Coordinates of C-alpha atoms in Angstrom, one line a residue:
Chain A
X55 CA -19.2 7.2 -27.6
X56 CA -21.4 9.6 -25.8
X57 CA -23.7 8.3 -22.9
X58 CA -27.3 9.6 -22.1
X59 CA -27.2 12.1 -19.2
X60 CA -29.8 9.6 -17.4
X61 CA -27.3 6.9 -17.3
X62 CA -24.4 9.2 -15.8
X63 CA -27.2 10.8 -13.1
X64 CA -28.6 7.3 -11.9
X65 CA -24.6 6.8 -11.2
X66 CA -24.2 9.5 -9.5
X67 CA -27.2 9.0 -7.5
X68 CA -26.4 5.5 -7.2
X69 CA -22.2 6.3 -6.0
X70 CA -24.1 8.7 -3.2
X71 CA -26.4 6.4 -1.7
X72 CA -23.6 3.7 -1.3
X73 CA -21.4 5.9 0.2
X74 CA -23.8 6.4 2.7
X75 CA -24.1 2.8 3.2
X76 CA -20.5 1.9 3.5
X77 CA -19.4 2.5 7.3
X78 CA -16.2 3.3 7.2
X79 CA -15.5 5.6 4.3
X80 CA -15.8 9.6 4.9
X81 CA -16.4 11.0 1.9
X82 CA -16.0 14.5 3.2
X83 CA -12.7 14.1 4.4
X84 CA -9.9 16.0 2.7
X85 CA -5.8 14.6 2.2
X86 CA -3.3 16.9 3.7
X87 CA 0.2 15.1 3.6
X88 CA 2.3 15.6 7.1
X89 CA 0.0 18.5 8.3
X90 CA 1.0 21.1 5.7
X91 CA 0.9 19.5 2.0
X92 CA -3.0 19.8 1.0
X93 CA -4.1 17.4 -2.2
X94 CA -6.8 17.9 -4.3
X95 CA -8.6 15.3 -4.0
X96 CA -11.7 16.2 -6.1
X97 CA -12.7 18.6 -8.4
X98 CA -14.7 19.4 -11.8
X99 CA -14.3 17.1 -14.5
X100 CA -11.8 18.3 -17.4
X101 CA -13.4 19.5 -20.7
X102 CA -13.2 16.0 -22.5
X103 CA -15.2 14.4 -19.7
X104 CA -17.7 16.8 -18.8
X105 CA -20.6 15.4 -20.7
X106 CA -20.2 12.4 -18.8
X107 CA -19.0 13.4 -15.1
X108 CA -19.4 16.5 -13.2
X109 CA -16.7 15.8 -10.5
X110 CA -14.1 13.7 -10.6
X111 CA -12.1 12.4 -7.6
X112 CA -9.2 10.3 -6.0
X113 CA -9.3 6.7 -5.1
X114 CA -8.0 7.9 -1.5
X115 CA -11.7 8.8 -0.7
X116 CA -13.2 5.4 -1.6
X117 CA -10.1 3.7 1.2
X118 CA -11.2 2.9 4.6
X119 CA -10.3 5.3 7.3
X120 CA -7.2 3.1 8.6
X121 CA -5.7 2.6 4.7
X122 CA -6.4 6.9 4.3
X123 CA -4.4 7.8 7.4
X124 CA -1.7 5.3 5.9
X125 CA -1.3 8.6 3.4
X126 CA -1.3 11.2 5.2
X127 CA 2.4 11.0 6.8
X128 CA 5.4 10.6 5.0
X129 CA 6.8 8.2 8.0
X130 CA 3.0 6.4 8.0
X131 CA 3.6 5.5 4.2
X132 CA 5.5 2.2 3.2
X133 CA 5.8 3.6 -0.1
X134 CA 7.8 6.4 1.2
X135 CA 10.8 3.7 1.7
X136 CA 10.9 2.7 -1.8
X137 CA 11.4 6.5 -2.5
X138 CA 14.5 6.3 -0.1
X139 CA 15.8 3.2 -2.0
X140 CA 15.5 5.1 -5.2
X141 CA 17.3 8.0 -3.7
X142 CA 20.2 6.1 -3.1
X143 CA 19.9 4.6 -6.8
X144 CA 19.6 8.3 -8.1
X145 CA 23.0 8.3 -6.7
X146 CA 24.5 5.6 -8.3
X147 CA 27.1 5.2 -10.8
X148 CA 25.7 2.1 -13.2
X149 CA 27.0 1.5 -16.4
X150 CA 29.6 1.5 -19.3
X151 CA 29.6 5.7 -19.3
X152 CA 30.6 5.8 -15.3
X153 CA 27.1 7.9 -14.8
X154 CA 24.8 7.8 -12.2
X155 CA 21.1 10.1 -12.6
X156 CA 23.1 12.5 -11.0
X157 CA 25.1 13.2 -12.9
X158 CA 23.2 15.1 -15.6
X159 CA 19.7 15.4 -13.5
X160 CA 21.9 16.8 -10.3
X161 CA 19.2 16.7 -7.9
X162 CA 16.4 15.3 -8.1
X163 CA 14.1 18.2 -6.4
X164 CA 15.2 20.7 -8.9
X165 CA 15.4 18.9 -12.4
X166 CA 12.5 16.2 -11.2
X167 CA 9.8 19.2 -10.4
X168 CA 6.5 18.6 -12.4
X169 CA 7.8 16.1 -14.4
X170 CA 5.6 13.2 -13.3
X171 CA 2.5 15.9 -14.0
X172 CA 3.1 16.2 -17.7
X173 CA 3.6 12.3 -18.5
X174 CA 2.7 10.2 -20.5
X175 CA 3.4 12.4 -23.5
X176 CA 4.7 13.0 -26.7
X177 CA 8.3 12.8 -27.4
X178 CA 9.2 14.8 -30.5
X179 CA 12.9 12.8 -31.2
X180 CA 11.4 9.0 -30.6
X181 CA 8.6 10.3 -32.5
X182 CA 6.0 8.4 -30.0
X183 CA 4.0 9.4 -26.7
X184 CA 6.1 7.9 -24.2
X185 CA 5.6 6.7 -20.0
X186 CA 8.0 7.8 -17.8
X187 CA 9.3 4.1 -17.3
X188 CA 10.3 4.3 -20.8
X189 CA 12.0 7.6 -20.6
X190 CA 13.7 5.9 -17.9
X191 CA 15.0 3.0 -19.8
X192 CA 15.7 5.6 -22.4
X193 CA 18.1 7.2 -20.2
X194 CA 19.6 4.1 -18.7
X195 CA 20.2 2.8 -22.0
X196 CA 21.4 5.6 -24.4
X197 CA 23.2 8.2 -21.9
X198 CA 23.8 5.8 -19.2
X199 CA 24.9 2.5 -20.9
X200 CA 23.2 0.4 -18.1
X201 CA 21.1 -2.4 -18.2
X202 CA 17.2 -1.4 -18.8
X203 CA 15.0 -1.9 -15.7
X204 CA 11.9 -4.5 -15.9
X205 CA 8.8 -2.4 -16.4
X206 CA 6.9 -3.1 -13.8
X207 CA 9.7 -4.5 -11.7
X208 CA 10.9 -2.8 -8.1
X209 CA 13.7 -0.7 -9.2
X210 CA 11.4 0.8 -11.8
X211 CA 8.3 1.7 -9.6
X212 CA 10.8 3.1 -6.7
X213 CA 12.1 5.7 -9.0
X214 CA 8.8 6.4 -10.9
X215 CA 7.8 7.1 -7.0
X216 CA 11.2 9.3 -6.2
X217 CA 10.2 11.3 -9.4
X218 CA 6.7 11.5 -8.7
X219 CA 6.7 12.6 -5.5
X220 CA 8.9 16.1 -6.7
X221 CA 5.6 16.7 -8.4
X222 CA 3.4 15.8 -5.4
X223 CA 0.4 18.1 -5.2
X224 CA 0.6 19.8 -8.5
X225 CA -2.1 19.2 -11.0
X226 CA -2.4 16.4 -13.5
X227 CA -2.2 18.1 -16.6
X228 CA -1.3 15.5 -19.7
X229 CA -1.8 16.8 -23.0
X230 CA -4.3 15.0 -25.3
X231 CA -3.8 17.4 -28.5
X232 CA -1.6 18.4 -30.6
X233 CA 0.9 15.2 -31.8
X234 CA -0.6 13.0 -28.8
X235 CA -4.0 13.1 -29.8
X236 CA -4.0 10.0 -32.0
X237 CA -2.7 8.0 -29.1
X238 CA -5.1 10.3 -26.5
X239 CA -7.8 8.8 -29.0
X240 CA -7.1 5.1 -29.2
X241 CA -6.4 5.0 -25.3
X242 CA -10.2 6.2 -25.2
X243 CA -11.4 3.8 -27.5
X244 CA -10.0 1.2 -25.4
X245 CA -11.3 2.6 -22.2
X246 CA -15.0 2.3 -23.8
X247 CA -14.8 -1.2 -25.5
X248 CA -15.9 -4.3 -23.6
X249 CA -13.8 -7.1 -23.3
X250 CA -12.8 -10.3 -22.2
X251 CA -15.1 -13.3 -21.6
X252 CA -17.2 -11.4 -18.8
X253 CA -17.7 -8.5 -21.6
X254 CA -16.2 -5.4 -19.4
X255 CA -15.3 -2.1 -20.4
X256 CA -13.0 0.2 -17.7
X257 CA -16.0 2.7 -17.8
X258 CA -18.5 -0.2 -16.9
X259 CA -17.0 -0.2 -13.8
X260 CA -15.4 3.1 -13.2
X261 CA -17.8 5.6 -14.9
X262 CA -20.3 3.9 -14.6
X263 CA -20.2 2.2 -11.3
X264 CA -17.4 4.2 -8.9
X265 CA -18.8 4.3 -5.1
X266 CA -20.5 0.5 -5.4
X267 CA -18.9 -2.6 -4.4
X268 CA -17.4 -5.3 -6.5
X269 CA -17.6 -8.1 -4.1
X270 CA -15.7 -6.4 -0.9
X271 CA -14.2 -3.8 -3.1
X272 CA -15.0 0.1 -2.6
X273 CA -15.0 0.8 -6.7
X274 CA -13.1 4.4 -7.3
X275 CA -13.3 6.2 -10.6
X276 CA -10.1 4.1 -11.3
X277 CA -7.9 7.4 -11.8
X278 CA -4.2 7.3 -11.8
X279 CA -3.1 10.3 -10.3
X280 CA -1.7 8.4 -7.5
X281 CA 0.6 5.7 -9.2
X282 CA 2.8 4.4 -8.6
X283 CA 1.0 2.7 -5.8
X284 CA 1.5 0.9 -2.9
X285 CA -0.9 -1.6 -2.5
X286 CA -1.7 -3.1 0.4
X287 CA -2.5 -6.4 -1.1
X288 CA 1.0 -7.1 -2.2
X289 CA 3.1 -4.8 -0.3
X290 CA 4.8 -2.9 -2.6
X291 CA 4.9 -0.3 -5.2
X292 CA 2.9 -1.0 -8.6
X293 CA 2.6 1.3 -12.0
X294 CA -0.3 1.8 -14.0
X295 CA 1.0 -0.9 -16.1
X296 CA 1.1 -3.6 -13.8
X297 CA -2.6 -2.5 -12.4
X298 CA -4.3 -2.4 -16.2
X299 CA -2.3 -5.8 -16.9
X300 CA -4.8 -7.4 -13.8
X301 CA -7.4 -5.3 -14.4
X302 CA -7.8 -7.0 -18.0
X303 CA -6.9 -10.0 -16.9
X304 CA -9.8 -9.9 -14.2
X305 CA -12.6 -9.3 -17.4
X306 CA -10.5 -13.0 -18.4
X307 CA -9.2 -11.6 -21.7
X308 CA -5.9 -11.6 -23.4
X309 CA -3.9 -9.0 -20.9
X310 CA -1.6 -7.0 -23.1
X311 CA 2.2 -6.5 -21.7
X312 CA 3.3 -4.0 -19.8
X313 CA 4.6 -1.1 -21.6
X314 CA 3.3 -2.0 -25.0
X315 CA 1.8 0.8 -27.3
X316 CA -1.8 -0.3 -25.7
X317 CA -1.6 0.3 -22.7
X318 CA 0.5 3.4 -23.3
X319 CA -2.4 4.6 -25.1
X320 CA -4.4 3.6 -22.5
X321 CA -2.4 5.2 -19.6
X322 CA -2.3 8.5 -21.5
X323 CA -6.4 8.4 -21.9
X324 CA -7.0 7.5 -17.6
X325 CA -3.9 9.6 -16.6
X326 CA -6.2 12.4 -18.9
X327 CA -9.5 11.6 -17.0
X328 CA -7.4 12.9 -13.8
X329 CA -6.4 16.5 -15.4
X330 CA -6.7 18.2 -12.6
X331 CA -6.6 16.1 -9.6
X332 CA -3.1 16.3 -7.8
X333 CA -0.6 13.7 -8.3
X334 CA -0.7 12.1 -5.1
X335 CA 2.0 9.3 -5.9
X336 CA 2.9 7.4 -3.9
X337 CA -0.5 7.1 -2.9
X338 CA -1.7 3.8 -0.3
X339 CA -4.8 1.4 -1.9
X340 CA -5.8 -1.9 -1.1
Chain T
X111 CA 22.4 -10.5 3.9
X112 CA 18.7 -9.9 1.8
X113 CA 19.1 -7.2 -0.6
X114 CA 17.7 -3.8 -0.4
X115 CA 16.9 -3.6 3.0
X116 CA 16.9 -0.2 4.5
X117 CA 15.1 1.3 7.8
X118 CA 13.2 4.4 7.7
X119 CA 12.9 6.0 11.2
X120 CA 11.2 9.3 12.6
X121 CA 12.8 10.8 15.5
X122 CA 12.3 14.8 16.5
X123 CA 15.3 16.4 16.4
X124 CA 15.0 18.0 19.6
X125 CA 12.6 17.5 22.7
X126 CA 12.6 19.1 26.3
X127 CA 14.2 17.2 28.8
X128 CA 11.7 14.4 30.0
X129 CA 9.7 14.7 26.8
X130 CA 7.6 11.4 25.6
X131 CA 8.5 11.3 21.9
X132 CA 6.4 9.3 19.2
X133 CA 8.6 7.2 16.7
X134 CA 7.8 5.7 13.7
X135 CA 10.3 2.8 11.9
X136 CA 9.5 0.9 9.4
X137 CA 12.3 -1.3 7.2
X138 CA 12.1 -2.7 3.4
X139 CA 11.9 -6.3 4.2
X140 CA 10.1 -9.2 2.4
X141 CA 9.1 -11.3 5.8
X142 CA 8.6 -14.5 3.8
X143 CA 6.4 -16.3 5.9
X144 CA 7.3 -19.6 5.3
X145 CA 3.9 -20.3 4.0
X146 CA 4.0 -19.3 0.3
X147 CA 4.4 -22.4 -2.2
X148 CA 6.7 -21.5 -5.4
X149 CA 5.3 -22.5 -9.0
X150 CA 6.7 -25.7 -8.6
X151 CA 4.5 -25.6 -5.4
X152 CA 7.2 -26.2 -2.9
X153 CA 7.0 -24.3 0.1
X154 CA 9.2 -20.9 0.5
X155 CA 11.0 -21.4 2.9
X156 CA 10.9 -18.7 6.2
X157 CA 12.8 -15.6 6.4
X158 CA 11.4 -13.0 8.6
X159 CA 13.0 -10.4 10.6
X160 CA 12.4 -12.0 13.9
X161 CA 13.2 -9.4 16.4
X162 CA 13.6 -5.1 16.6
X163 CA 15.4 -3.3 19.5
X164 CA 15.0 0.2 20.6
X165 CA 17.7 1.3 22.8
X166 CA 17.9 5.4 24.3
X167 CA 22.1 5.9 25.3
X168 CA 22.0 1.7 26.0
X169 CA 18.8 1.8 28.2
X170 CA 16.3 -0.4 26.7
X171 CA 12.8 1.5 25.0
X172 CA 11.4 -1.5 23.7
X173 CA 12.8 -5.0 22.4
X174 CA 9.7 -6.7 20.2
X175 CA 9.7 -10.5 18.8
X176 CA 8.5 -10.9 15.1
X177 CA 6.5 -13.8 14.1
X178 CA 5.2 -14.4 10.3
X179 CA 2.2 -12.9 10.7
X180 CA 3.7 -9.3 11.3
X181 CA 3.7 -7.7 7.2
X182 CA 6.1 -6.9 4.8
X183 CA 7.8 -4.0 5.5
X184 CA 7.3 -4.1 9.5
X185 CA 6.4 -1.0 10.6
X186 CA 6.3 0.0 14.4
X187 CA 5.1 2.8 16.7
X188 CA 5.9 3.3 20.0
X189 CA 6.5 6.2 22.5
X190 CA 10.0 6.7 24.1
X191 CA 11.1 8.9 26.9
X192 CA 14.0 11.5 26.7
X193 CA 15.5 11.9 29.7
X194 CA 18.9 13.5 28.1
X195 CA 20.4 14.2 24.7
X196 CA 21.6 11.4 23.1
X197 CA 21.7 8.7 20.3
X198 CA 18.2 6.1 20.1
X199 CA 20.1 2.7 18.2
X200 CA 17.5 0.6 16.2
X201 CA 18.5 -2.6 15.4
X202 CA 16.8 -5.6 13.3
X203 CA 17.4 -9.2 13.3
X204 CA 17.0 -11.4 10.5
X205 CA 16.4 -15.2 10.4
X206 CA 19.1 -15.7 8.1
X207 CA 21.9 -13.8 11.1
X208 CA 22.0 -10.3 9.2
X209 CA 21.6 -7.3 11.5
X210 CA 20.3 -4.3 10.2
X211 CA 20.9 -1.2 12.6
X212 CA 20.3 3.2 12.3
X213 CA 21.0 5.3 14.6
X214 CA 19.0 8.9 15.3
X215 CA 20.0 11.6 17.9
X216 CA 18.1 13.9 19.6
X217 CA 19.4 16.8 21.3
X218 CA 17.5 18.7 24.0
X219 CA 16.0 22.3 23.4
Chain C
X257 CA -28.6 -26.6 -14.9
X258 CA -31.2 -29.3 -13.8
X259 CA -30.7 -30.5 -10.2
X260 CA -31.9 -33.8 -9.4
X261 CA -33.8 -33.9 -6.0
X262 CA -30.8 -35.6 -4.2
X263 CA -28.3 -33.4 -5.6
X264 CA -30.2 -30.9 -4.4
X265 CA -30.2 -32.2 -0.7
X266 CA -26.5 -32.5 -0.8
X267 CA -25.8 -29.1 -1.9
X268 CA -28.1 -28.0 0.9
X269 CA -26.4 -30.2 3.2
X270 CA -23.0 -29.1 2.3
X271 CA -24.2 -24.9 2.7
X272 CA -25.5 -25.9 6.0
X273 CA -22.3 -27.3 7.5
X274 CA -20.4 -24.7 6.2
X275 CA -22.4 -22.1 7.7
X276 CA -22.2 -23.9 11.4
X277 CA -18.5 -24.2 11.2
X278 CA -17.6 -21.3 14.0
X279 CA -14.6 -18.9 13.2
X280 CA -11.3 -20.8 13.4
X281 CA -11.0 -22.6 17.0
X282 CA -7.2 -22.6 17.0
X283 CA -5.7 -24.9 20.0
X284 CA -2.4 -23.4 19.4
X285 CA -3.7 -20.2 20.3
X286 CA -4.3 -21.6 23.6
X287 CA -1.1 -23.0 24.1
X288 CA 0.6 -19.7 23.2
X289 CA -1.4 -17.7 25.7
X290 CA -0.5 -20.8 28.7
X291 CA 3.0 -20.3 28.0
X292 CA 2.6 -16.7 28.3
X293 CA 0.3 -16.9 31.3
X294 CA 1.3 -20.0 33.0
X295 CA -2.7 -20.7 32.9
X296 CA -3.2 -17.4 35.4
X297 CA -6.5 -15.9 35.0
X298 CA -7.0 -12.7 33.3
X299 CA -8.5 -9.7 33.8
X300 CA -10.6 -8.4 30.8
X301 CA -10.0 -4.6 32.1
X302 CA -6.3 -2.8 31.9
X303 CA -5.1 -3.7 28.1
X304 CA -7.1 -1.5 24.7
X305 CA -7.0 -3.5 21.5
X306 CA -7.4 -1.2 18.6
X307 CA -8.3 -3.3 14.8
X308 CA -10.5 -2.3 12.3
X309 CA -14.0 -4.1 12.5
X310 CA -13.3 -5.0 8.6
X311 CA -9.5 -4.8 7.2
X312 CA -9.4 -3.4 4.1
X313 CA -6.7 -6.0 2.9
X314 CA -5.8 -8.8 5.4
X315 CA -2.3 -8.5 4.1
X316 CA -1.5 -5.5 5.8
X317 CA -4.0 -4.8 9.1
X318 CA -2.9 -2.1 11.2
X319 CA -3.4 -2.7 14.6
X320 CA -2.7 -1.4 18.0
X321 CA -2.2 -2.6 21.9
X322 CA -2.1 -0.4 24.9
X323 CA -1.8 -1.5 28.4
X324 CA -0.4 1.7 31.2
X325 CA 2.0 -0.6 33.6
X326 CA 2.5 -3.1 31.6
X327 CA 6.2 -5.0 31.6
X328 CA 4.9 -6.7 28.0
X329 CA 2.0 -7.6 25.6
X330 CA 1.7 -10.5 23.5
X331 CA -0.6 -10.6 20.2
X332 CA -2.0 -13.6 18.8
X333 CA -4.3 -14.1 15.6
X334 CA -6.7 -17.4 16.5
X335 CA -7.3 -18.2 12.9
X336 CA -3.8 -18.1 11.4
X337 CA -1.9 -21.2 10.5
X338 CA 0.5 -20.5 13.3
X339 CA -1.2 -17.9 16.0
X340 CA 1.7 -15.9 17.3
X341 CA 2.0 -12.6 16.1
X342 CA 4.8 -10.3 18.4
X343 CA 5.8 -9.7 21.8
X344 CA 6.3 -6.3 22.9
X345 CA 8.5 -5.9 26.1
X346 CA 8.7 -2.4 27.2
X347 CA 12.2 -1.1 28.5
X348 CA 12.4 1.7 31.3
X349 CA 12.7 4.2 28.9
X350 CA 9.6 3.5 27.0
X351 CA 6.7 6.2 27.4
X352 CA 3.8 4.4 27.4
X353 CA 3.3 0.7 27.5
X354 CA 2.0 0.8 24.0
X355 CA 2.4 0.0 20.7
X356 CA 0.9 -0.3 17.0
X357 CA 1.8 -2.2 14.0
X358 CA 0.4 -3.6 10.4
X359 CA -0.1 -7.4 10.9
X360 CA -1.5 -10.4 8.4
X361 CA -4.4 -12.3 8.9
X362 CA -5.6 -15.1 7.2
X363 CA -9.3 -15.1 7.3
X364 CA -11.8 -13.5 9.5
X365 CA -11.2 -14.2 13.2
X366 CA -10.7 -12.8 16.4
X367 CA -7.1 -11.3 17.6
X368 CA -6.4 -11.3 21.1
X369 CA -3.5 -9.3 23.5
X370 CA -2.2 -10.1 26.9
X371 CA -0.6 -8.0 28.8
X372 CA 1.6 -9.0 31.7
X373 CA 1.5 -6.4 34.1
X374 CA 4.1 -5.4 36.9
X375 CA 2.5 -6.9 39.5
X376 CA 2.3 -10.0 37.5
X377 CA -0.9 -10.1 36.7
X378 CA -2.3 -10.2 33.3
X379 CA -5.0 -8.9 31.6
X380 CA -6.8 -9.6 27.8
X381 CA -8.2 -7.8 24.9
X382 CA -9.9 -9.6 21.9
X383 CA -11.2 -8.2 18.6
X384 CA -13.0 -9.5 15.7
X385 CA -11.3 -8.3 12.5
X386 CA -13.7 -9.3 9.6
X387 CA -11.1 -9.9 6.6
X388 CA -12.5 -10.4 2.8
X389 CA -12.1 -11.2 0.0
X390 CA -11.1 -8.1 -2.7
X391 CA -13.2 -7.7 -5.5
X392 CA -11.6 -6.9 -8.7
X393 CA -7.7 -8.1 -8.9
X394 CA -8.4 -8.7 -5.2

């Protein structure tokens, strides 16, 4: 579904005035992590995009100044603690084969690097595109024999964040060709359609309206570069999952379930929008 | 004892001798406030850790009382002075008698 | 949706007293800062409250106190359901008499710190902290 240039320019124009108008948001400022780890935290929109957006950039900007500095130390971020748990659970034996992640992955600095950057994407045995939650499961169930984790639940986010953060600062770069592109293509397809009683598409708000306020809300371009998320609102880690589960539910339609083939098609198609910006996980929000 | 409850602190390794150090602690902890209402709509009952020590080789830094309104995973700065090498002891109490407690040393260089 | 006239005057009426009703007068708060205080006056110079004007989440508001001398500070939220928030009591071998943390607020309302000094006099800080409501999933 292509959109008129006008539509995308009064956007544009529109996202600059309000940032003018919103007091507390610097829109210039750039994210360097514990004084030596710079982000990008905007840059020009991948190929697929660019007849829609010029530029596309990290919820971080759109944060008041007190939630932004909550990033920019490791020992300022309550996300970072959730890392440390996961850390220990790395370490863990759990299971009928007597294995921790460990124990094949060794540690998690080396074998996790730039993992987090690629996903989702297409696994060639499972024959699907699959999240990193599920290749978790994957794991715990098949080489591990343990219990699989709740999707969206806190052992699962914690070591989504212990892997993401080995790829911390490296591009988003998720393939949408090749075997994925079926998927890549539904996911968009969702991403366009309105829904729900109140008849909302993700790009009514987040292509079409990043930089406004919804209410008291600072609206980003919705990216995901920096899930899992803590959010300030409930004070812990979230996925991508568990935010397109409210978002949906907020338009008041049917939400679809965490970790079902939608939303994985839809997490492919946003995580795609952000090819390019660095994973910033785990990144601070409201 | 609540599950997975672990402290996160920032101390410098080292500092010159009468140095004023920044440290940052934070710990996993729910801090139910007591004013939540489950789905049944009873209320949830308080559990909060109610109090956080800082001690520098037993010589009190700061010793702060917790109420409700203090967030999930409490997280506090403060500056400490460094007289010596030695060991700073952090130390949480819950509501519900656990004590949760790390310990960081600093040596002076 | 037709209004009739009087429903219309109710409505009215019911904006209007909502829009009198001041920020949270919270008597508790008082009683927190007497037994603090003893009732002794307080000097409005000699503590620094740092709060955002508007949290972005009132879940998680970082704030900070300061007060150089001090022996402790207290900090109390007015409009929460109970209005104590922490005590900080500084040892000999803290560096400054100061302190931040990420606190919860209810609603909209003023936050105020005391700090006893080592004289044992106090002084007091107040901030407004405007707290809203998200929009999307908020």
């Amino acid at each position: 579904m292509t959109k008129p240039m006008g539509n995308t320019l009064t956007a544009i124009a529109l996202a600059a005035v309000a940032f003018g108008t919103v007091a507390a948001a610097d829109e210039a400022a750039d994210l360097v992590i514990n004084g030596d780890q710079e982000m990008v935290i905007r840059t020009a929109a991948p190929e697929h995009l660019s007849d829609v957006l010029d530029e596309i950039n990290s919820g971080w900007l759109y944060r008041k100044d007190e939630t932004q500095l909550l990033q920019m130390d490791d020992f300022d971020n309550p996300g970072m603690i959730f890392v440390d748990l996961a850390q220990d659970a790395w370490n863990a034996v759990d299971g009928s084969e007597e294995k921790s992640c460990a124990s094949c992955h060794d540690n998690v600095e080396d074998t996790m690097k730039g993992v987090r950057a690629v996903y989702p994407k297409w696994n060639e045995t499972a024959g699907e595109v699959r999240t990193l939650a599920h290749q978790i499961n994957d794991c715990r169930e098949n080489q591990m024999g343990a219990e699989k984790w709740k999707y969206t639940g806190g052992k699962m986010t914690a070591m989504e964040a212990l892997i993401s953060v080995q790829s911390r600062g490296m591009p988003v770069d998720v393939a949408i060709d090749g075997p994925a592109q079926s998927t890549w293509e539904q996911g968009k397809e969702m991403y366009y359609s309105r829904t729900g009683q109140l008849e909302l598409s993700c790009a009514n708000c987040h292509e079409e309206n990043f930089g406004n306020m919804i209410r008291a809300d600072h609206l980003s371009q919705g990216q995901i570069n920096g899930f899992p998320v803590y959010r300030l609102k409930n004070a812990k880690l979230n996925n991508a999952h568990a935010r397109f589960k409210g978002c949906v539910r907020d338009t008041r339609a049917e939400t679809y379930k965490p970790g079902s083939p939608d939303f994985v098609a839809l997490e492919l198609y946003v995580a795609s929008r952000g090819n390019g910006l660095s994973v910033e996980a785990p990144s601070v929000r409201n | 004892m609540a599950s997975g409850v672990k402290p996160r602190v920032k101390v410098p390794k080292t500092a010159a001798a009468g140095d004023a150090i920044t440290i940052k602690s934070l710990i996993s902890h729910k801090m139910e406030s007591g004013q939540r209402k489950d789905k049944e709509g009873n209320l949830i009952p308080r559990s909060i850790i109610n109090r956080f020590t800082v001690e520098f080789n037993g010589k009190s830094v700061l010793d702060m009382a917790m109420e409700p309104a203090i967030s999930t995973n409490p997280y506090v700065q403060f500056e400490a002075l460094v007289p010596e090498a030695g060991d700073f002891v952090f130390t949480w109490y819950d509501d519900d008698g656990s004590v949760y407690d790390t310990t960081k040393s600093i040596a002076i260089g | 949706m037709e209004f009739s006239r009087r429903e219309t005057l109710a409505l009215g009426l019911g904006a209007a007293v909502v829009t009198v009703m001041p920020f949270s007068v919270n008597a508790a708060a008082d009683d927190v800062i007497a037994t603090f205080t003893g009732g002794a006056d307080m000097a409005d110079t000699g503590i620094e409250l740092t709060a955002p004007e508007i949290a972005e989440n009132g879940n998680t508001v970082p704030v900070a106190v300061s007060a150089p001398g001090a022996s402790a500070i207290i900090l109390i939220a007015t409009g929460n359901p109970t209005p104590g928030v922490a005590q900080f009591n500084f040892g000999p071998l803290a560096a400054s008499q100061s302190a931040s943390t990420r606190i919860r607020l209810a609603g909209t309302q003023d936050i105020v710190a005391i700090a006893q000094m080592a004289d044992g006099s106090f002084a007091k800080a107040s901030a407004t902290v405007k707290v809203t409501i998200g929009g999307c999933g908020g």
